[in-house]
XYZ file of C-alpha atoms in Angstrom:
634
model
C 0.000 0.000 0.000
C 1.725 3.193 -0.583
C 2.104 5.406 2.109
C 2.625 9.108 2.554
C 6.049 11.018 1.918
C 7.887 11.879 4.722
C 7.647 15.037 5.162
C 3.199 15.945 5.096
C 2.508 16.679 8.435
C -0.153 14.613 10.500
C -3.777 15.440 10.880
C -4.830 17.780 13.799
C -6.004 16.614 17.174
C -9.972 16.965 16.830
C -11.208 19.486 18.482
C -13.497 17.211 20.403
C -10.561 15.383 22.112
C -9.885 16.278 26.037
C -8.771 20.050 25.884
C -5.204 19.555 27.076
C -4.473 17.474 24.281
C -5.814 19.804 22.139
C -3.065 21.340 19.017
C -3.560 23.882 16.496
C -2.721 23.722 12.647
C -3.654 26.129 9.740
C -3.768 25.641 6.297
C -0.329 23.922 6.376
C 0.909 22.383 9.982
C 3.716 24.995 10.327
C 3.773 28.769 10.472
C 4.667 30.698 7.588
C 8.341 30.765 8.705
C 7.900 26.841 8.590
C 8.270 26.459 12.786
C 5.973 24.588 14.393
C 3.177 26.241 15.176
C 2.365 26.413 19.010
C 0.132 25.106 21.161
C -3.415 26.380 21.113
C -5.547 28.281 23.900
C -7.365 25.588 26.343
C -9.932 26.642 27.440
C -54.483 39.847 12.969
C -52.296 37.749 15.066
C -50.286 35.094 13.080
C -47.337 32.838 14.341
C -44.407 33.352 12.582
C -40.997 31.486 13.180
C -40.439 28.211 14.225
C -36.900 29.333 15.897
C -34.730 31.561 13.872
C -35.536 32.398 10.523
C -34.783 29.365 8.024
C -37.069 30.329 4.786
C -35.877 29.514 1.184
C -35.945 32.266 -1.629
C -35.309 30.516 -5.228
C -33.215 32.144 -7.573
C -35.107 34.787 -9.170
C -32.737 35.263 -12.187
C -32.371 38.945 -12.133
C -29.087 40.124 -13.085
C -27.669 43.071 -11.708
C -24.299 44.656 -12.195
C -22.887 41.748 -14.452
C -23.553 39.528 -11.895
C -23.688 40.871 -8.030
C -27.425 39.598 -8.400
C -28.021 36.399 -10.927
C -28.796 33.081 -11.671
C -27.690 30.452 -9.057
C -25.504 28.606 -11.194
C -21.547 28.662 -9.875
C -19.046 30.229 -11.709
C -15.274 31.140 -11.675
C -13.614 34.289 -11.452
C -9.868 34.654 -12.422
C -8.647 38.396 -11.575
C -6.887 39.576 -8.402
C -3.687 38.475 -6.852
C -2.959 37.983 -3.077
C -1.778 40.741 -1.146
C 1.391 41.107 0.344
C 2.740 37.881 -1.271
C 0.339 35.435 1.233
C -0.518 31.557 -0.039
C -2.310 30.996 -3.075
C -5.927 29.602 -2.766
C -6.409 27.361 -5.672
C -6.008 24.045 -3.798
C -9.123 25.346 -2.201
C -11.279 26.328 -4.413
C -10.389 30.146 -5.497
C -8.301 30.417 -8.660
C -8.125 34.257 -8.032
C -5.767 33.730 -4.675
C -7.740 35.417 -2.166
C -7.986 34.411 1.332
C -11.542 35.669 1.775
C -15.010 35.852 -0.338
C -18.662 36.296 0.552
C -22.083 35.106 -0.480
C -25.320 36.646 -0.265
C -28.645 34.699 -0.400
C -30.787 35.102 -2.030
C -28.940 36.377 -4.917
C -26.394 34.348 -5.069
C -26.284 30.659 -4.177
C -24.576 30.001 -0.944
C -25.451 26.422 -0.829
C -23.245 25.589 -3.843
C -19.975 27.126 -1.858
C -20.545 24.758 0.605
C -21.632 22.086 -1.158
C -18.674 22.405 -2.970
C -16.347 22.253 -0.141
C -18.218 18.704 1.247
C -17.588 17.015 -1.858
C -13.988 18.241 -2.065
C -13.256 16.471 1.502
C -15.564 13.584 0.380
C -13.673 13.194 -3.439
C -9.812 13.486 -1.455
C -10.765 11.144 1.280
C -12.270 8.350 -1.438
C -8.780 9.270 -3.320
C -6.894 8.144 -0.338
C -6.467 4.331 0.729
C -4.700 5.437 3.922
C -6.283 4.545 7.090
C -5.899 6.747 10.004
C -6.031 6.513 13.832
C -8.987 8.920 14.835
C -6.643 11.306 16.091
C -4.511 12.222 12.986
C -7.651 11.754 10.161
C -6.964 14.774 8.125
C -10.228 14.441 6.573
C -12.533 16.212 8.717
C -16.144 18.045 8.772
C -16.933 20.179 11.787
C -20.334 21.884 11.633
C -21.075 24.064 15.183
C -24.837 25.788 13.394
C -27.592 26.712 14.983
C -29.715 24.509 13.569
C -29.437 21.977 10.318
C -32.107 20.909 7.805
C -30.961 21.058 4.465
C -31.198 17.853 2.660
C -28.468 17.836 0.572
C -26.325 19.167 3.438
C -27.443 16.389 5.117
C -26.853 13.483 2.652
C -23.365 14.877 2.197
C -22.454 14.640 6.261
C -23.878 11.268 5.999
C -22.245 10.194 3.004
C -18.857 11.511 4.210
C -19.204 9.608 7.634
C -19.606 6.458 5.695
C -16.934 7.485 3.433
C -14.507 8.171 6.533
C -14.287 11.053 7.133
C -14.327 12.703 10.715
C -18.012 14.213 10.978
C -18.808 16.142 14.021
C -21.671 18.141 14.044
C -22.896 20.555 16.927
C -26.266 22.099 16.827
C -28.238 23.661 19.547
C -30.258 21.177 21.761
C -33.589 22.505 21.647
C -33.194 22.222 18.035
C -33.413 18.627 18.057
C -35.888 18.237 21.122
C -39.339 16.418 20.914
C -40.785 19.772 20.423
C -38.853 20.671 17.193
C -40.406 18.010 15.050
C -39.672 19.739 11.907
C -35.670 19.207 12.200
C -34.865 15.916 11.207
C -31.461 15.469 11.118
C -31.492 13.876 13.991
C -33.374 10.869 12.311
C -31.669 10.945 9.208
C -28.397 10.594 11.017
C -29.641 7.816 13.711
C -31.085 6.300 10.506
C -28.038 5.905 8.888
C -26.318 4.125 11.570
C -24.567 7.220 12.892
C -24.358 8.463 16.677
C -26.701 11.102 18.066
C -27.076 12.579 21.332
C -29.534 14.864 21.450
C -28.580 16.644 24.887
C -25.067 16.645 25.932
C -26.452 18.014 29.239
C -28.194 14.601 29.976
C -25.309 12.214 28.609
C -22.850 11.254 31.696
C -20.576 9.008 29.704
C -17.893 11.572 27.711
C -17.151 8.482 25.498
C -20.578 8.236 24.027
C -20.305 12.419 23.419
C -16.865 11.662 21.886
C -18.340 9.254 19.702
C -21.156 11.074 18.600
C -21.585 12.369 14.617
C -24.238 14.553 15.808
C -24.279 16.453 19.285
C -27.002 19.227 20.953
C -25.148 21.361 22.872
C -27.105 22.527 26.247
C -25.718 25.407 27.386
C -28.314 27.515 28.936
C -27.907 30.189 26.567
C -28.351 30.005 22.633
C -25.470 28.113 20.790
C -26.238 30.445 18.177
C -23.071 30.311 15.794
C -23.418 29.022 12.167
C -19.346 27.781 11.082
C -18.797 24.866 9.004
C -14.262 23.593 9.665
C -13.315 21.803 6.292
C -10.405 19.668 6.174
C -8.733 17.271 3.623
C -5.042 16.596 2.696
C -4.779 17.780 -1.130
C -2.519 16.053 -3.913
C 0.994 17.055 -2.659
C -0.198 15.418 0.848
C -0.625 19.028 2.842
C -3.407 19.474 5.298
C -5.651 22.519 3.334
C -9.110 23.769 5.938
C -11.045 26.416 4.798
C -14.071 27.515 7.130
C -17.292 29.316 6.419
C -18.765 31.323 8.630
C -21.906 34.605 8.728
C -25.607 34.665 9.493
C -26.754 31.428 7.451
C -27.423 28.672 9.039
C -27.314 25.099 6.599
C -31.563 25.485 6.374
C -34.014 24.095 3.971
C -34.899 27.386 3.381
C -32.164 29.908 4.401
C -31.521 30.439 0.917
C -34.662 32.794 0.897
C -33.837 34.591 3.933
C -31.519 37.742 3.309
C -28.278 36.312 4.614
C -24.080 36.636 4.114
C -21.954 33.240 4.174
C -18.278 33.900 4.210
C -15.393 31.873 3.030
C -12.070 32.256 4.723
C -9.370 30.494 4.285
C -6.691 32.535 6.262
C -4.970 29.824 8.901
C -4.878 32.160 11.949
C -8.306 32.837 11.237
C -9.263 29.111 10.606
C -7.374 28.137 14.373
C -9.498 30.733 15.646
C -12.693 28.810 14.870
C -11.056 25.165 16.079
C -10.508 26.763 19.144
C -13.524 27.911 19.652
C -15.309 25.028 18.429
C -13.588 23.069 20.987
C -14.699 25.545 23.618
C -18.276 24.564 22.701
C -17.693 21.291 22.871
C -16.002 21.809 26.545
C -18.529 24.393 27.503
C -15.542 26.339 28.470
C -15.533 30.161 27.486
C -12.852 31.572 24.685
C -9.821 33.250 24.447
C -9.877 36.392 22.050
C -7.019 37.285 20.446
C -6.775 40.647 17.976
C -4.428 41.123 15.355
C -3.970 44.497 14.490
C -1.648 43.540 11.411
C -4.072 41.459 9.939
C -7.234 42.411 7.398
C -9.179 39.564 9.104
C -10.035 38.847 13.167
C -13.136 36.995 14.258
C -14.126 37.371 18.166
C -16.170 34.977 19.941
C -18.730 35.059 22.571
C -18.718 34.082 25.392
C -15.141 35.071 25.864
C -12.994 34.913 29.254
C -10.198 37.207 27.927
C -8.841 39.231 25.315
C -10.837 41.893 23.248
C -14.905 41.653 23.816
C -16.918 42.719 20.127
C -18.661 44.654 22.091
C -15.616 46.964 22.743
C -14.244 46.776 18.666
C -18.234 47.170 17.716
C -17.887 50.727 19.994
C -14.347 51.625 18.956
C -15.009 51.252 15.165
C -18.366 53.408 15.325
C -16.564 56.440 17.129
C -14.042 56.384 14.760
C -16.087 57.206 11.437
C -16.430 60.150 9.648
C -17.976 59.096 6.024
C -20.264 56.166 6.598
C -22.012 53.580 8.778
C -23.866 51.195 6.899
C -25.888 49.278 9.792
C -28.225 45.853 8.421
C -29.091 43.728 11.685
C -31.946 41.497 12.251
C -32.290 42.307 15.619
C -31.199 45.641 16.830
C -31.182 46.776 20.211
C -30.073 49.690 22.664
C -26.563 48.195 23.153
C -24.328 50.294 26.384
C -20.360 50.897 25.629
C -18.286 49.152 27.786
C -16.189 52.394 27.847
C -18.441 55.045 28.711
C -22.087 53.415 29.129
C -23.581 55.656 27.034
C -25.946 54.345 24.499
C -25.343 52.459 20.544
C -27.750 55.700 19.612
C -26.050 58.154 21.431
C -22.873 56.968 19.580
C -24.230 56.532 16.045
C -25.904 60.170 16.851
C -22.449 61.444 17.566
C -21.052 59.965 14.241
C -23.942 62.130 12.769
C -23.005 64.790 14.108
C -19.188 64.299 13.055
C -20.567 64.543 9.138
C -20.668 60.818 9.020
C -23.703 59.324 6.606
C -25.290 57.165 9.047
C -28.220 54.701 7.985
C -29.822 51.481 9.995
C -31.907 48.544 8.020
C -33.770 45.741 10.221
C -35.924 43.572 9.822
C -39.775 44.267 11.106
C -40.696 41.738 12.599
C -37.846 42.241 15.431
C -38.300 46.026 15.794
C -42.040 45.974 15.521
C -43.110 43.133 15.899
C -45.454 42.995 13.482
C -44.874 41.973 9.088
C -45.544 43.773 6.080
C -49.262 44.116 6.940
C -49.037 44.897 10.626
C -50.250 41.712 11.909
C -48.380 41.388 15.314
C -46.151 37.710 14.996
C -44.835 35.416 17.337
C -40.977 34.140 16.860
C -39.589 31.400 19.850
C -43.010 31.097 20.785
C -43.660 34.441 21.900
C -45.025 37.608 20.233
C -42.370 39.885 18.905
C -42.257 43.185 21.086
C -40.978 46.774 19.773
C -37.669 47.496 21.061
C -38.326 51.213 20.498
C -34.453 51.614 18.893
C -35.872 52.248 15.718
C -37.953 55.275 17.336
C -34.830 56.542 19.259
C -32.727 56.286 15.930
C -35.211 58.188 13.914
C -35.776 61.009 16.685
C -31.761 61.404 16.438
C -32.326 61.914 12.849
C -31.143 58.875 11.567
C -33.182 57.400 8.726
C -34.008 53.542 9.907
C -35.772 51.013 7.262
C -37.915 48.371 8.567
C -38.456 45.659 6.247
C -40.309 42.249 5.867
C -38.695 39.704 4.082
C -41.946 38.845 1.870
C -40.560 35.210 0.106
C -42.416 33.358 2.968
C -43.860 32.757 6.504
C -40.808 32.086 7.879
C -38.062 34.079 6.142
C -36.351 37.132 7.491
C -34.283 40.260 6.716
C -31.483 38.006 8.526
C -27.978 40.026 7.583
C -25.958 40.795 10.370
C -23.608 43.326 8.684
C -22.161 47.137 8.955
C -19.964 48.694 6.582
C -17.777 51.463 8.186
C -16.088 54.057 5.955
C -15.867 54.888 1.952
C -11.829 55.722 1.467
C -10.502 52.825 4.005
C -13.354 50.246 4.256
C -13.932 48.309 7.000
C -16.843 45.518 8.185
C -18.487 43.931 10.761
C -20.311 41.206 10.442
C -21.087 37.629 12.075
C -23.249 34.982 13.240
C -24.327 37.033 16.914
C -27.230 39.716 16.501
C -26.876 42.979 18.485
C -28.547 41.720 21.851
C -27.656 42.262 24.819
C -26.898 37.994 24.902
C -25.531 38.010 21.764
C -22.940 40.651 21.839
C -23.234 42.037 25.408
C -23.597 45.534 26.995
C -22.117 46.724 29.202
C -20.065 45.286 31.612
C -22.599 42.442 30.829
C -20.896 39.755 28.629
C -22.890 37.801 25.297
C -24.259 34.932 26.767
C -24.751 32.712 23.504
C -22.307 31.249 21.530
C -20.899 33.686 18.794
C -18.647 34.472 15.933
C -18.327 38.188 14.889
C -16.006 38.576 12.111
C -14.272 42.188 11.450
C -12.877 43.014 8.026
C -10.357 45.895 7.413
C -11.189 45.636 4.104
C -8.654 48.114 2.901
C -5.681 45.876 4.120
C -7.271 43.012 3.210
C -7.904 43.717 -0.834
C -8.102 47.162 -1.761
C -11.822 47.495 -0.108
C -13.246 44.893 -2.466
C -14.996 42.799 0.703
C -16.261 46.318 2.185
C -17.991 47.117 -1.952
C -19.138 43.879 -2.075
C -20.865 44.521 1.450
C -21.569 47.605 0.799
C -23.276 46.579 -2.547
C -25.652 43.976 -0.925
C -26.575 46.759 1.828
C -27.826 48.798 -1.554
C -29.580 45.802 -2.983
C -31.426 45.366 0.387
C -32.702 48.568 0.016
C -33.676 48.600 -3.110
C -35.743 45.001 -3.213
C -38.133 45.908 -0.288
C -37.917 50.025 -0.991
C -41.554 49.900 -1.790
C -42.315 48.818 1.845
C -41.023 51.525 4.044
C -40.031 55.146 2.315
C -39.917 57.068 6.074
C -37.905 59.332 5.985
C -36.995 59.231 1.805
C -37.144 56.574 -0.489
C -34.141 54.020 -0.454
C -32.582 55.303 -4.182
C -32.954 58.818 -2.833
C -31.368 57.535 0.013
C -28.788 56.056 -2.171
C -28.513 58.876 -4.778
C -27.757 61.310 -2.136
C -24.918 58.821 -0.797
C -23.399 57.679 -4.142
C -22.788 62.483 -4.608
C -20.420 62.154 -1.388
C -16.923 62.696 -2.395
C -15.605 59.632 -0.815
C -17.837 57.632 -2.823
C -16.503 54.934 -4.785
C -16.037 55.253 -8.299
C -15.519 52.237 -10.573
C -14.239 51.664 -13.937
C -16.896 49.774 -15.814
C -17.096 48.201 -19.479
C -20.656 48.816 -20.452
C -20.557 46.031 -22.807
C -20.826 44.048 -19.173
C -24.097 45.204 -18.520
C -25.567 43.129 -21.277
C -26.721 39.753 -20.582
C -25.335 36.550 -22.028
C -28.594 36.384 -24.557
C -27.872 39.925 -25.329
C -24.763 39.410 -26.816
C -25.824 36.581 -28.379
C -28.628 38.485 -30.032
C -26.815 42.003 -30.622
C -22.559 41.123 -31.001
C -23.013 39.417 -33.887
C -20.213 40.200 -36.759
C -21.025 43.153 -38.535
C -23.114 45.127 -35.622
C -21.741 47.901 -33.793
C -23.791 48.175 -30.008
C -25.042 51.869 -28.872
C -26.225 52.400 -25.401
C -27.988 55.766 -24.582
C -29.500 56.983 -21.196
C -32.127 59.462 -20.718
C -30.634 59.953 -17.100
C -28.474 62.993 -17.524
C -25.652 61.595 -15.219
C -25.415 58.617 -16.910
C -25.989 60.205 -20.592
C -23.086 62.542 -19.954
C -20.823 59.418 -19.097
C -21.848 57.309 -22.641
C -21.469 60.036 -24.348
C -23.809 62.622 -26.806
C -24.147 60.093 -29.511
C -24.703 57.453 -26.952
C -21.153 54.429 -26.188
C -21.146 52.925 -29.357
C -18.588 49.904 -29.847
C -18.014 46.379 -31.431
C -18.194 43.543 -29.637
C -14.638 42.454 -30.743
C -13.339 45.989 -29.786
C -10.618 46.675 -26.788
C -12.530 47.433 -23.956
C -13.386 50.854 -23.097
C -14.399 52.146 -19.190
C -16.175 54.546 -17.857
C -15.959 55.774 -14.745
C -19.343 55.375 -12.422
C -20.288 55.563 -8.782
C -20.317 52.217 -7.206
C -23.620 50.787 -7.036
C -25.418 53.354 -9.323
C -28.440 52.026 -10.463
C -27.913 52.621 -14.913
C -30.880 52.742 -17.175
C -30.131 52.821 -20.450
C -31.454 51.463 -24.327
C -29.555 49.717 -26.339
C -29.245 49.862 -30.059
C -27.497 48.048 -33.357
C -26.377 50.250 -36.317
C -24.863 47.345 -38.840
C -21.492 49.108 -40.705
C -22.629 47.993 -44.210
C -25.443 50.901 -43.221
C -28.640 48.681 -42.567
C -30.571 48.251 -40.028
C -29.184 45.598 -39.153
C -32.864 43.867 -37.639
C -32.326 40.988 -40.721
C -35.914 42.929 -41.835
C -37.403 42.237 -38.410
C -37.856 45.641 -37.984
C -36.693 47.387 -34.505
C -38.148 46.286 -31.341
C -40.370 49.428 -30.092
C -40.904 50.289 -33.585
C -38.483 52.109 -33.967
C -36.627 50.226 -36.960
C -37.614 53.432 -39.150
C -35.491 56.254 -39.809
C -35.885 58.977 -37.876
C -39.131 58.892 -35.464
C -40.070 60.554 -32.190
C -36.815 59.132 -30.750
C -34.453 61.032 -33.179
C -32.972 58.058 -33.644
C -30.463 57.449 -37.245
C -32.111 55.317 -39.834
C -29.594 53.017 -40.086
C -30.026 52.605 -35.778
C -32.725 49.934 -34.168
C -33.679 50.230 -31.258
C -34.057 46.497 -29.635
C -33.930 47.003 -25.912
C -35.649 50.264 -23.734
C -35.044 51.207 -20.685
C -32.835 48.500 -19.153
C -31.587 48.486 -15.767
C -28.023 47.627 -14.423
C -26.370 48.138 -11.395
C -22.844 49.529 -11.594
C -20.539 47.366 -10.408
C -17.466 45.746 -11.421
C -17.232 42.257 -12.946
C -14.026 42.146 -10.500
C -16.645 42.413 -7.169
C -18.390 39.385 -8.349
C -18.450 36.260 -6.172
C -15.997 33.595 -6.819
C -17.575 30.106 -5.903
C -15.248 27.212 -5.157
C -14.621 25.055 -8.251
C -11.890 22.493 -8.138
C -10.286 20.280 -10.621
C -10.269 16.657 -10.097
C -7.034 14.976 -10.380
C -5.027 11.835 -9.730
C -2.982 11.309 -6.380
C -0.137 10.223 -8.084
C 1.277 9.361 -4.134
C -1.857 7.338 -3.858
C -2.034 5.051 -6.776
């Protein structure tokens, strides 16, 4: 049987395993300098909501902005290099080298990232005839979620058990409880001969919880986080983990809900959610640790030492002078640690300082009540009114309460805020801002909690912050109609986007067309011509409108990020047609001349499309990996 060269490291200690025997390892077992790396920390009244929201939104197939807001389908993206030199990403999925991307639901399909991932530890661990002791399998699937009820996700940690590979999943107790009869995964897993204990809290024997595939953890408190820990050994024999991480939990319907998933795959990051997985598992509190060098931190809570979110939450807000970008599910009145004054009394002050500052929720937190002011129950109890929103609008700061309308059960479920327009930076997470999910205070988040913070500026030239930043917009835009106190969201968003610090983006308009538009209008012989009746926009394109082949170099122009571009688009064929192939122009305007002033050998085909202007660079790169042999293996 062959065996493994030399020199790959072993597997890691799970993170299940007593706590002092517990070791850390990143993407590779050694530090960047190639030393060991060291220990790790020890340590009309209508229900709605089952638990937390969980609804599925299909793909609606709108494209915006070549592709922030499409079809569901998975695709690559090539551009961008890593910064500062750092490890290339292919091996795990991201052929453009970054350490970091994000999903949004429901635009873009979530599920496939992470489906993606499962099958690339199932596919290397079917690869590999090795068999390993339990404590160096390098093939493992860690899942600490809320709750879990995705099918497919489901098959897959099945399938992999079989398969084996390490599966240890950790959900919250009461989400597999008698009274949750809706989550099944319990059965599935018991079903396929795996081990389940539904209550940690009731199991005396710690080999049993050891043993178990699928675990509730009991803790008194909500464990609330959503991470999925991926690890495999790739072709060369190195141990690669990637981790996703945000507000989605692996639902049968989160895909509706209004959600962020992120992929990291930076190793100090990564060891930062082992350790605190194993804290879970130990019921022990965390360790937070804060690099200031680093474009990526996640802090935990409950914590025991180290830097609380709460505090970073605080010391970001009172350092902003452009913008603060707030969209939280649930919202409340939160104290700084440092002076105990108020989360409104600070976001007033950034007002005040000439920063833009805007808050989205979701409704049926802050009111209590959906899109046609029925009051709603959520964890059994009717929804009650906070009164932030109130507070925040008497301060003068616009708030927009929305209703997630794709179901019963789905939510306005981000958990972001983008800070700042020159040097980017976000927050964002698996804790809402509660008073047990964040803390307030002196008091300390109760539940268990991720909340990641991006200095999106160091990390890749504020791309993660305009991504955010763009999915804030779309959120405002999809539910505008449903709350226009104090101005409508693209007034809102119009007045933002004439702020110097704005972003401005070079954009090929020849990206704003669809893939059946350039089937239907790049043909040989056809030159396109886009032309705006918005003045901004008409200025941009030009006073005979952008004309260009479809085979030309490209050619940019230079938009605000985000700006929503309405435009029509036109042929003129260069042997001086029409160039319909005597269909005539769509709108009737194949004629020459007309009400539209349009040249005769013009046709119009397309009026009043709608883009939104954003790079094809800021478009999500899904995992996508290329099978081959294990030449070690064979």
């Amino acid at each position: 049987m062959p065996t493994m060269p030399a020199s790959a490291p072993l597997g890691p200690t799970p993170f299940y395993a007593p706590a002092s025997s517990i070791h850390a390892f990143g993407a590779e077992a050694t530090s960047p300098e190639g030393a060991p790396r060291p220990p790790a920390r020890t340590g009309g009244d209508r229900a709605v909501g089952r638990d937390e929201a969980s609804g599925v939104r299909e793909a609606s197939g709108v494209r915006e902005a070549s592709g922030v807001r499409e079809d569901s389908s998975p695709r690559d993206v090539f551009e961008g290099e890593p910064r500062g030199g750092g490890r290339r990403a292919e091996d795990l999925g991201l052929r453009s080298g970054r350490s970091m991307e994000v999903y949004f639901p429901p635009a873009e399909n979530a599920a496939s990232a992470e489906l993606a991932l499962l099958d690339r530890v199932l596919d290397m661990r079917r690869q590999d005839p090795t068999t390993y002791p339990a404590s160096d399998n390098p093939y493992r699937i860690s899942y600490a979620v809320y709750n879990l009820r995705s099918p497919e996700i489901i098959a897959k940690l099945i399938e992999a058990a079989q398969q084996g590979v390490d599966v240890k999943v950790m959900v919250d107790a009461r989400q597999i409880a008698p009274d949750h009869p809706w989550n099944k995964v319990d059965e599935a897993f018991e079903e396929a001969g795996l081990v389940v204990v539904r209550n940690d809290a009731e199991v005396g024997d710690e080999s049993l919880r050891q043993a178990a595939h699928l675990i509730g953890i009991q803790s008194g408190h909500l464990m609330h986080l959503k991470t999925r820990v991926f690890s495999y050994r790739d072709e060369q024999g190195r141990v690669r983990k990637a981790v996703l991480s945000g507000s989605m939990n692996p639902g049968d319907g989160a895909t509706r809900n209004d959600e962020n998933l992120n992929l990291i795959l930076d190793p100090n990051v990564v060891e930062a959610y082992e350790q605190k997985l194993s804290d879970v598992f130990h019921h022990q509190r965390t360790a937070n640790q804060w690099n200031s060098a680093s474009g990526v931190n996640v802090l935990f809570t409950p914590c025991r030492s180290g830097v609380r979110p709460i505090e970073k939450l605080f010391e970001w807000i009172d350092a902003e002078n452009e913008l603060i970008l707030i969209s939280v599910f649930d919202l409340t009145n939160l104290v700084s640690p440092s002076d105990r004054r108020t989360l409104v009394d600070h976001l007033a002050e950034a007002k005040a300082r000439g920063a833009e500052v805007v808050v989205v929720t979701d409704r049926k937190k802050s009111d209590g009540r959906d899109a046609e002011g029925n009051r709603v129950m959520m964890y059994g109890f009717y929804a009650s009114n906070d009164m932030i929103d109130e507070m925040l609008e008497d301060a003068g700061i616009p708030v927009y309460e929305f209703v997630n309308d794709a179901g019963e059960f789905n939510a306005m479920h981000a958990r972001s805020a983008v800070f700042g327009l020159t040097n980017m930076k976000v927050m964002t997470g698996a804790g809402n801002w509660t008073r047990a999910g964040i803390g307030s205070g002196n008091r300390r988040g109760r539940n268990e909690e991720s909340f990641i913070f991006i200095d999106s500026s160091r990390l890749d030239d504020n791309r993660t912050g305009r991504r955010y930043l763009g999915n804030a917009l779309s959120i405002l835009r999809n539910y505008q109609e449903q709350d226009t106190n104090p101005e409508p969201a693209e007034a809102l968003i119009q007045r933002l986007m004439k702020r110097p610090e704005w972003p401005r983006v070079d954009i090929d308009p020849r990206t704003w067309l669809s893939p059946e538009q350039c089937a239907a209008y790049g043909r040989e012989g056809q030159t396109i011509v886009l032309r705006s009746d918005d003045e901004w926009l008409n200025n941009l394109l030009g006073p005979e409108g952008f004309r260009v082949r479809w085979d030309d170099p490209a050619r940019m122009i230079r938009v605000p990020f985000g700006a929503l571009a309405k435009f029509n688009i036109y042929t003129r064929a260069e042997d001086g047609s029409d160039g319909s192939d005597g269909a005539g122009g769509a709108g009737g305007a194949g004629g020459a001349g007309g009400a539209d002033g349009i040249d005769g050998a013009e046709t119009l085909r397309e009026r009043s499309v709608e883009r939104i202007a954003i790079p094809p660079a800021d478009t999500p790169e899904f995992p996508s990996f290329t099978a081959s042999p294990r030449a070690d293996r064979d």
